[in-house]
């Protein structure tokens, strides 16, 4: 187990360069069954289901959403989390989702390839995962009213959306909204990235986003170029804001899921002020709804995150 947990201490953004990991085996840690479901184009869901659970046939669900700048979504990235928490009786789930098409488009690129999708394809996919978990909750012995979304980097943004806004499935029966959110190094405001780069380009002001990959990722998601930013003609500013969880806080924080933000103060890709600003905005609307914890690390997932995550989940399980 220690060896598996050590895999958590990785650079979240760095996993983009790793490519897709090996297919999950159909056996995992003792006492936990693993089943893989394909529920849509490039939408693979791995369910780690404990045989014995203190919650019997009403097992709470932890949905782990991998990061990768919306350019990679490899469920293997979060497998150590899934294996760890399944041993305590949680149903744990890892998921892929459609990723943003590469730009510039490589030779032979197929725009109809089902693994790609422009935003909000990524959000649509994780919502579908929650709908499906609720639909089949009796079959997997899950509690449809106790689902937490836990995401790293881009996965943290997707988890935030799942805790903020309730979207019904096409039948109008199943909800996409989860009861708890954990965002680890997750971006909350895409528009701010574009605006700060624009001010830096136009006026030479210091840029609080020192890693230029920040701009590249947001441009990949919403379009535009550094030139359109400098000219203040970027067509995607409104879209970037609408896609930002920060834009949804004022109207949804009162009913949103309790949220834990874990972030590194040395993060240059997604600086920690994104987390502190979001948490403050949430608590301004609904005091005590958000907790932010900062660590002297970069854009990483660290073993230190396990302690606050364990406490957050334990408090949730203690509630009626």
mmCIF file of C-alpha atoms in Angstrom:
data_model
loop_
_atom_site.group_PDB
_atom_site.id
_atom_site.type_symbol
_atom_site.label_atom_id
_atom_site.label_comp_id
_atom_site.label_asym_id
_atom_site.label_seq_id
_atom_site.Cartn_x
_atom_site.Cartn_y
_atom_site.Cartn_z
ATOM 1 C CA UNK A 1 0.000 0.000 0.000
ATOM 2 C CA UNK A 2 2.817 2.434 0.778
ATOM 3 C CA UNK A 3 4.212 1.867 -2.683
ATOM 4 C CA UNK A 4 0.842 2.580 -4.268
ATOM 5 C CA UNK A 5 0.352 5.718 -2.217
ATOM 6 C CA UNK A 6 3.785 6.954 -3.174
ATOM 7 C CA UNK A 7 2.469 7.222 -6.711
ATOM 8 C CA UNK A 8 0.263 10.072 -5.511
ATOM 9 C CA UNK A 9 3.298 12.316 -5.110
ATOM 10 C CA UNK A 10 3.397 13.264 -8.778
ATOM 11 C CA UNK A 11 3.301 16.442 -10.795
ATOM 12 C CA UNK A 12 -0.307 16.680 -11.920
ATOM 13 C CA UNK A 13 0.379 18.672 -15.058
ATOM 14 C CA UNK A 14 3.408 16.480 -15.797
ATOM 15 C CA UNK A 15 1.173 13.491 -16.338
ATOM 16 C CA UNK A 16 0.199 15.034 -19.655
ATOM 17 C CA UNK A 17 3.524 13.902 -21.064
ATOM 18 C CA UNK A 18 3.052 10.335 -19.859
ATOM 19 C CA UNK A 19 0.332 9.443 -22.315
ATOM 20 C CA UNK A 20 -2.318 6.836 -21.595
ATOM 21 C CA UNK A 21 -1.440 4.271 -18.987
ATOM 22 C CA UNK A 22 -1.983 0.519 -19.250
ATOM 23 C CA UNK A 23 -5.504 -0.838 -19.154
ATOM 24 C CA UNK A 24 -6.757 -1.527 -15.663
ATOM 25 C CA UNK A 25 -6.602 -5.148 -14.602
ATOM 26 C CA UNK A 26 -9.831 -6.774 -13.503
ATOM 27 C CA UNK A 27 -8.430 -7.583 -10.061
ATOM 28 C CA UNK A 28 -7.111 -5.136 -7.533
ATOM 29 C CA UNK A 29 -6.489 -5.003 -3.774
ATOM 30 C CA UNK A 30 -7.966 -7.819 -1.655
ATOM 31 C CA UNK A 31 -11.649 -7.485 -0.908
ATOM 32 C CA UNK A 32 -12.299 -4.986 -3.697
ATOM 33 C CA UNK A 33 -13.890 -5.837 -7.027
ATOM 34 C CA UNK A 34 -13.053 -3.779 -10.085
ATOM 35 C CA UNK A 35 -15.400 -3.397 -13.048
ATOM 36 C CA UNK A 36 -14.826 -1.191 -16.078
ATOM 37 C CA UNK A 37 -17.778 0.314 -17.916
ATOM 38 C CA UNK A 38 -17.833 2.112 -21.271
ATOM 39 C CA UNK A 39 -20.730 4.559 -21.052
ATOM 40 C CA UNK A 40 -19.996 6.834 -24.000
ATOM 41 C CA UNK A 41 -17.387 7.849 -26.583
ATOM 42 C CA UNK A 42 -14.024 7.835 -24.802
ATOM 43 C CA UNK A 43 -15.888 7.651 -21.492
ATOM 44 C CA UNK A 44 -14.491 4.759 -19.471
ATOM 45 C CA UNK A 45 -15.530 4.413 -15.853
ATOM 46 C CA UNK A 46 -13.715 2.132 -13.427
ATOM 47 C CA UNK A 47 -15.676 1.145 -10.322
ATOM 48 C CA UNK A 48 -13.741 -0.176 -7.337
ATOM 49 C CA UNK A 49 -16.389 -1.847 -5.189
ATOM 50 C CA UNK A 50 -15.550 -3.241 -1.729
ATOM 51 C CA UNK A 51 -17.094 -6.603 -0.895
ATOM 52 C CA UNK A 52 -17.603 -5.600 2.728
ATOM 53 C CA UNK A 53 -18.422 -2.061 3.782
ATOM 54 C CA UNK A 54 -19.487 -0.505 7.086
ATOM 55 C CA UNK A 55 -22.308 1.110 5.112
ATOM 56 C CA UNK A 56 -23.727 -2.192 3.851
ATOM 57 C CA UNK A 57 -25.723 -1.712 0.675
ATOM 58 C CA UNK A 58 -25.656 2.085 0.964
ATOM 59 C CA UNK A 59 -21.985 2.707 0.255
ATOM 60 C CA UNK A 60 -20.883 6.318 -0.270
ATOM 61 C CA UNK A 61 -19.210 7.044 -3.610
ATOM 62 C CA UNK A 62 -15.963 8.920 -4.254
ATOM 63 C CA UNK A 63 -15.590 9.989 -7.893
ATOM 64 C CA UNK A 64 -11.944 10.753 -8.689
ATOM 65 C CA UNK A 65 -11.412 12.927 -11.779
ATOM 66 C CA UNK A 66 -7.885 13.029 -13.272
ATOM 67 C CA UNK A 67 -6.119 16.168 -14.414
ATOM 68 C CA UNK A 68 -4.041 16.981 -17.466
ATOM 69 C CA UNK A 69 -5.050 20.430 -18.675
ATOM 70 C CA UNK A 70 -8.110 18.978 -20.430
ATOM 71 C CA UNK A 71 -5.604 17.585 -22.953
ATOM 72 C CA UNK A 72 -5.211 14.202 -21.240
ATOM 73 C CA UNK A 73 -7.676 12.366 -19.007
ATOM 74 C CA UNK A 74 -6.111 9.118 -17.821
ATOM 75 C CA UNK A 75 -7.964 7.214 -15.067
ATOM 76 C CA UNK A 76 -4.700 5.514 -14.096
ATOM 77 C CA UNK A 77 -3.565 8.836 -12.605
ATOM 78 C CA UNK A 78 -6.061 8.550 -9.754
ATOM 79 C CA UNK A 79 -6.015 4.776 -9.318
ATOM 80 C CA UNK A 80 -3.956 4.932 -6.071
ATOM 81 C CA UNK A 81 -6.681 7.073 -4.498
ATOM 82 C CA UNK A 82 -9.344 4.613 -5.633
ATOM 83 C CA UNK A 83 -7.540 1.585 -4.254
ATOM 84 C CA UNK A 84 -6.782 3.307 -0.975
ATOM 85 C CA UNK A 85 -10.292 4.505 -0.169
ATOM 86 C CA UNK A 86 -12.067 1.375 -1.441
ATOM 87 C CA UNK A 87 -10.350 -0.528 1.361
ATOM 88 C CA UNK A 88 -12.273 1.623 3.856
ATOM 89 C CA UNK A 89 -15.642 0.668 2.367
ATOM 90 C CA UNK A 90 -16.195 3.508 -0.129
ATOM 91 C CA UNK A 91 -17.157 2.758 -3.698
ATOM 92 C CA UNK A 92 -14.468 4.591 -5.608
ATOM 93 C CA UNK A 93 -14.657 5.557 -9.242
ATOM 94 C CA UNK A 94 -12.126 6.814 -11.763
ATOM 95 C CA UNK A 95 -13.141 8.200 -15.111
ATOM 96 C CA UNK A 96 -11.816 9.390 -18.426
ATOM 97 C CA UNK A 97 -13.485 12.167 -20.404
ATOM 98 C CA UNK A 98 -13.165 13.677 -23.860
ATOM 99 C CA UNK A 99 -10.169 15.940 -24.193
ATOM 100 C CA UNK A 100 -9.591 19.210 -26.036
ATOM 101 C CA UNK A 101 -8.337 18.769 -29.624
ATOM 102 C CA UNK A 102 -4.641 19.534 -30.117
ATOM 103 C CA UNK A 103 -3.653 22.813 -31.718
ATOM 104 C CA UNK A 104 -2.215 23.237 -34.227
ATOM 105 C CA UNK A 105 -3.898 20.169 -35.618
ATOM 106 C CA UNK A 106 -1.355 17.426 -36.429
ATOM 107 C CA UNK A 107 -1.201 15.809 -39.867
ATOM 108 C CA UNK A 108 -4.003 13.309 -40.303
ATOM 109 C CA UNK A 109 -6.013 14.685 -37.403
ATOM 110 C CA UNK A 110 -9.608 13.460 -37.488
ATOM 111 C CA UNK A 111 -11.943 16.166 -36.099
ATOM 112 C CA UNK A 112 -14.621 13.499 -35.614
ATOM 113 C CA UNK A 113 -12.426 11.338 -33.390
ATOM 114 C CA UNK A 114 -14.657 10.572 -30.367
ATOM 115 C CA UNK A 115 -11.826 11.083 -27.892
ATOM 116 C CA UNK A 116 -11.893 14.834 -28.600
ATOM 117 C CA UNK A 117 -14.437 17.490 -27.772
ATOM 118 C CA UNK A 118 -14.431 21.242 -27.300
ATOM 119 C CA UNK A 119 -15.509 22.589 -23.931
ATOM 120 C CA UNK A 120 -17.984 21.834 -22.348
ATOM 121 C CA UNK A 121 -17.614 18.247 -23.622
ATOM 122 C CA UNK A 122 -15.443 17.483 -20.586
ATOM 123 C CA UNK A 123 -18.090 18.736 -18.173
ATOM 124 C CA UNK A 124 -20.854 16.921 -20.051
ATOM 125 C CA UNK A 125 -18.930 13.671 -19.664
ATOM 126 C CA UNK A 126 -18.417 13.871 -15.905
ATOM 127 C CA UNK A 127 -22.055 14.842 -15.456
ATOM 128 C CA UNK A 128 -22.986 11.712 -17.373
ATOM 129 C CA UNK A 129 -20.822 9.692 -15.000
ATOM 130 C CA UNK A 130 -22.757 11.032 -11.997
ATOM 131 C CA UNK A 131 -26.087 10.387 -13.708
ATOM 132 C CA UNK A 132 -25.027 6.818 -14.450
ATOM 133 C CA UNK A 133 -23.843 6.208 -10.894
ATOM 134 C CA UNK A 134 -27.213 7.331 -9.598
ATOM 135 C CA UNK A 135 -29.124 5.298 -12.165
ATOM 136 C CA UNK A 136 -27.329 2.092 -11.276
ATOM 137 C CA UNK A 137 -26.874 2.780 -7.561
ATOM 138 C CA UNK A 138 -29.060 -0.207 -6.487
ATOM 139 C CA UNK A 139 -27.073 -2.619 -8.657
ATOM 140 C CA UNK A 140 -23.695 -1.554 -7.242
ATOM 141 C CA UNK A 141 -25.051 -1.016 -3.703
ATOM 142 C CA UNK A 142 -24.266 2.700 -3.747
ATOM 143 C CA UNK A 143 -25.931 5.521 -1.866
ATOM 144 C CA UNK A 144 -27.103 7.857 -4.620
ATOM 145 C CA UNK A 145 -27.356 10.700 -2.105
ATOM 146 C CA UNK A 146 -23.729 10.480 -0.963
ATOM 147 C CA UNK A 147 -21.424 11.179 -3.874
ATOM 148 C CA UNK A 148 -18.244 13.224 -3.611
ATOM 149 C CA UNK A 149 -16.264 14.546 -6.583
ATOM 150 C CA UNK A 150 -12.510 14.752 -6.034
ATOM 151 C CA UNK A 151 -10.378 16.188 -8.817
ATOM 152 C CA UNK A 152 -6.775 17.119 -9.502
ATOM 153 C CA UNK A 153 -5.862 20.151 -11.624
ATOM 154 C CA UNK A 154 -8.339 20.209 -14.544
ATOM 155 C CA UNK A 155 -10.222 17.477 -12.694
ATOM 156 C CA UNK A 156 -10.565 19.891 -9.776
ATOM 157 C CA UNK A 157 -12.369 22.363 -12.025
ATOM 158 C CA UNK A 158 -14.762 19.651 -13.177
ATOM 159 C CA UNK A 159 -15.377 18.563 -9.578
ATOM 160 C CA UNK A 160 -16.187 22.175 -8.660
ATOM 161 C CA UNK A 161 -18.812 22.370 -11.396
ATOM 162 C CA UNK A 162 -20.429 19.175 -10.113
ATOM 163 C CA UNK A 163 -20.786 20.756 -6.678
ATOM 164 C CA UNK A 164 -22.120 24.094 -7.878
ATOM 165 C CA UNK A 165 -24.833 23.455 -10.453
ATOM 166 C CA UNK A 166 -27.483 20.765 -10.698
ATOM 167 C CA UNK A 167 -28.171 19.563 -14.237
ATOM 168 C CA UNK A 168 -30.708 16.806 -14.827
ATOM 169 C CA UNK A 169 -30.119 13.938 -17.234
ATOM 170 C CA UNK A 170 -32.149 13.824 -20.491
ATOM 171 C CA UNK A 171 -34.948 11.939 -18.720
ATOM 172 C CA UNK A 172 -35.176 14.588 -16.014
ATOM 173 C CA UNK A 173 -34.739 11.973 -13.292
ATOM 174 C CA UNK A 174 -31.089 11.954 -12.245
ATOM 175 C CA UNK A 175 -29.091 14.851 -10.813
ATOM 176 C CA UNK A 176 -25.494 15.752 -11.657
ATOM 177 C CA UNK A 177 -24.915 17.534 -8.363
ATOM 178 C CA UNK A 178 -22.631 15.920 -5.805
ATOM 179 C CA UNK A 179 -22.680 16.334 -2.030
ATOM 180 C CA UNK A 180 -18.960 17.045 -1.459
ATOM 181 C CA UNK A 181 -16.160 18.536 -3.564
ATOM 182 C CA UNK A 182 -12.395 18.349 -3.225
ATOM 183 C CA UNK A 183 -10.314 20.373 -5.688
ATOM 184 C CA UNK A 184 -6.559 19.767 -5.646
ATOM 185 C CA UNK A 185 -4.647 22.467 -7.562
ATOM 186 C CA UNK A 186 -7.756 23.153 -9.621
ATOM 187 C CA UNK A 187 -8.288 26.295 -11.745
ATOM 188 C CA UNK A 188 -11.340 28.355 -10.761
ATOM 189 C CA UNK A 189 -11.045 31.324 -13.126
ATOM 190 C CA UNK A 190 -9.968 30.841 -16.750
ATOM 191 C CA UNK A 191 -10.785 34.406 -17.745
ATOM 192 C CA UNK A 192 -8.348 35.760 -15.189
ATOM 193 C CA UNK A 193 -5.528 33.883 -16.929
ATOM 194 C CA UNK A 194 -6.360 35.591 -20.228
ATOM 195 C CA UNK A 195 -6.776 39.027 -18.688
ATOM 196 C CA UNK A 196 -3.509 38.924 -16.744
ATOM 197 C CA UNK A 197 -1.585 37.841 -19.825
ATOM 198 C CA UNK A 198 -3.238 40.677 -21.770
ATOM 199 C CA UNK A 199 -2.175 43.272 -19.205
ATOM 200 C CA UNK A 200 1.325 41.846 -19.228
ATOM 201 C CA UNK A 201 1.527 41.990 -23.026
ATOM 202 C CA UNK A 202 0.020 45.456 -23.362
ATOM 203 C CA UNK A 203 1.558 47.296 -20.428
ATOM 204 C CA UNK A 204 4.445 45.153 -19.300
ATOM 205 C CA UNK A 205 2.827 44.561 -15.923
ATOM 206 C CA UNK A 206 4.028 41.611 -13.807
ATOM 207 C CA UNK A 207 2.157 38.464 -14.690
ATOM 208 C CA UNK A 208 0.973 36.416 -11.699
ATOM 209 C CA UNK A 209 0.895 33.370 -14.009
ATOM 210 C CA UNK A 210 4.635 32.798 -14.557
ATOM 211 C CA UNK A 211 4.165 29.473 -16.343
ATOM 212 C CA UNK A 212 3.237 30.256 -19.957
ATOM 213 C CA UNK A 213 1.563 26.847 -20.177
ATOM 214 C CA UNK A 214 -1.306 28.505 -18.295
ATOM 215 C CA UNK A 215 -2.068 30.649 -21.324
ATOM 216 C CA UNK A 216 -1.523 27.768 -23.733
ATOM 217 C CA UNK A 217 -4.020 25.543 -21.977
ATOM 218 C CA UNK A 218 -6.721 28.221 -21.812
ATOM 219 C CA UNK A 219 -6.138 29.122 -25.482
ATOM 220 C CA UNK A 220 -6.493 25.443 -26.374
ATOM 221 C CA UNK A 221 -9.808 25.313 -24.562
ATOM 222 C CA UNK A 222 -11.395 28.542 -25.760
ATOM 223 C CA UNK A 223 -9.457 29.867 -28.741
ATOM 224 C CA UNK A 224 -7.678 33.096 -29.481
ATOM 225 C CA UNK A 225 -4.010 34.019 -29.750
ATOM 226 C CA UNK A 226 -1.595 36.239 -27.819
ATOM 227 C CA UNK A 227 -2.107 38.815 -30.575
ATOM 228 C CA UNK A 228 -5.875 38.909 -30.056
ATOM 229 C CA UNK A 229 -5.273 39.249 -26.341
ATOM 230 C CA UNK A 230 -2.944 42.211 -26.829
ATOM 231 C CA UNK A 231 -5.460 43.838 -29.174
ATOM 232 C CA UNK A 232 -8.281 43.137 -26.705
ATOM 233 C CA UNK A 233 -10.206 41.355 -29.460
ATOM 234 C CA UNK A 234 -9.986 37.843 -28.064
ATOM 235 C CA UNK A 235 -13.310 36.192 -28.896
ATOM 236 C CA UNK A 236 -13.254 33.721 -26.018
ATOM 237 C CA UNK A 237 -13.166 35.901 -22.891
ATOM 238 C CA UNK A 238 -16.884 35.498 -22.214
ATOM 239 C CA UNK A 239 -16.728 31.774 -22.853
ATOM 240 C CA UNK A 240 -13.723 31.417 -20.541
ATOM 241 C CA UNK A 241 -15.626 33.217 -17.777
ATOM 242 C CA UNK A 242 -18.764 31.141 -18.258
ATOM 243 C CA UNK A 243 -16.644 27.977 -17.946
ATOM 244 C CA UNK A 244 -15.042 29.195 -14.719
ATOM 245 C CA UNK A 245 -16.455 27.883 -11.430
ATOM 246 C CA UNK A 246 -15.708 31.352 -10.013
ATOM 247 C CA UNK A 247 -18.462 32.798 -12.222
ATOM 248 C CA UNK A 248 -21.050 30.494 -10.640
ATOM 249 C CA UNK A 249 -20.288 31.140 -6.981
ATOM 250 C CA UNK A 250 -22.396 34.260 -6.399
ATOM 251 C CA UNK A 251 -25.608 32.604 -7.555
ATOM 252 C CA UNK A 252 -24.948 29.052 -6.333
ATOM 253 C CA UNK A 253 -22.724 29.106 -3.227
ATOM 254 C CA UNK A 254 -25.703 28.990 -0.896
ATOM 255 C CA UNK A 255 -26.720 25.583 -2.189
ATOM 256 C CA UNK A 256 -23.368 24.221 -3.329
ATOM 257 C CA UNK A 257 -21.638 21.192 -1.857
ATOM 258 C CA UNK A 258 -19.222 21.639 1.009
ATOM 259 C CA UNK A 259 -15.831 22.133 -0.578
ATOM 260 C CA UNK A 260 -12.212 21.483 0.356
ATOM 261 C CA UNK A 261 -9.467 23.193 -1.661
ATOM 262 C CA UNK A 262 -5.902 21.859 -1.444
ATOM 263 C CA UNK A 263 -3.260 23.919 -3.226
ATOM 264 C CA UNK A 264 0.467 24.627 -3.372
ATOM 265 C CA UNK A 265 1.828 28.101 -2.728
ATOM 266 C CA UNK A 266 4.655 27.405 -5.195
ATOM 267 C CA UNK A 267 2.246 26.481 -8.004
ATOM 268 C CA UNK A 268 3.202 28.533 -11.070
ATOM 269 C CA UNK A 269 0.697 26.909 -13.441
ATOM 270 C CA UNK A 270 -2.402 27.540 -11.310
ATOM 271 C CA UNK A 271 -1.280 29.968 -8.588
ATOM 272 C CA UNK A 272 -2.789 29.428 -5.162
ATOM 273 C CA UNK A 273 -4.613 32.785 -5.218
ATOM 274 C CA UNK A 274 -7.143 31.081 -7.495
ATOM 275 C CA UNK A 275 -8.057 28.765 -4.613
ATOM 276 C CA UNK A 276 -8.030 31.403 -1.864
ATOM 277 C CA UNK A 277 -10.097 33.841 -3.936
ATOM 278 C CA UNK A 278 -12.686 31.161 -4.730
ATOM 279 C CA UNK A 279 -12.937 29.970 -1.139
ATOM 280 C CA UNK A 280 -13.388 33.512 0.146
ATOM 281 C CA UNK A 281 -16.134 34.167 -2.399
ATOM 282 C CA UNK A 282 -17.921 30.961 -1.379
ATOM 283 C CA UNK A 283 -17.762 31.777 2.320
ATOM 284 C CA UNK A 284 -18.907 35.356 1.686
ATOM 285 C CA UNK A 285 -22.162 33.877 0.418
ATOM 286 C CA UNK A 286 -22.357 30.854 2.705
ATOM 287 C CA UNK A 287 -20.026 30.979 5.701
ATOM 288 C CA UNK A 288 -18.201 27.761 6.469
ATOM 289 C CA UNK A 289 -19.064 26.125 3.157
ATOM 290 C CA UNK A 290 -15.426 26.141 1.941
ATOM 291 C CA UNK A 291 -12.054 25.308 3.473
ATOM 292 C CA UNK A 292 -8.730 26.054 1.764
ATOM 293 C CA UNK A 293 -5.414 24.557 2.877
ATOM 294 C CA UNK A 294 -2.119 25.685 1.375
ATOM 295 C CA UNK A 295 1.144 23.759 1.190
ATOM 296 C CA UNK A 296 4.674 24.834 0.284
ATOM 297 C CA UNK A 297 4.693 22.829 -2.966
ATOM 298 C CA UNK A 298 4.100 23.336 -6.674
ATOM 299 C CA UNK A 299 1.433 21.975 -9.011
ATOM 300 C CA UNK A 300 1.459 18.551 -7.429
ATOM 301 C CA UNK A 301 -0.591 16.041 -5.538
ATOM 302 C CA UNK A 302 1.213 15.213 -2.309
ATOM 303 C CA UNK A 303 0.796 12.535 0.326
ATOM 304 C CA UNK A 304 0.214 15.395 2.774
ATOM 305 C CA UNK A 305 -3.202 15.825 1.175
ATOM 306 C CA UNK A 306 -4.370 12.494 2.592
ATOM 307 C CA UNK A 307 -4.734 13.754 6.173
ATOM 308 C CA UNK A 308 -7.093 16.689 5.425
ATOM 309 C CA UNK A 309 -8.931 14.589 2.858
ATOM 310 C CA UNK A 310 -9.452 11.824 5.421
ATOM 311 C CA UNK A 311 -10.744 14.345 7.966
ATOM 312 C CA UNK A 312 -13.055 15.947 5.402
ATOM 313 C CA UNK A 313 -14.548 12.574 4.478
ATOM 314 C CA UNK A 314 -14.816 11.458 8.115
ATOM 315 C CA UNK A 315 -16.782 14.598 9.006
ATOM 316 C CA UNK A 316 -19.078 13.954 6.067
ATOM 317 C CA UNK A 317 -19.676 10.341 7.126
ATOM 318 C CA UNK A 318 -20.457 11.478 10.670
ATOM 319 C CA UNK A 319 -23.335 13.627 9.409
ATOM 320 C CA UNK A 320 -26.810 12.095 9.224
#
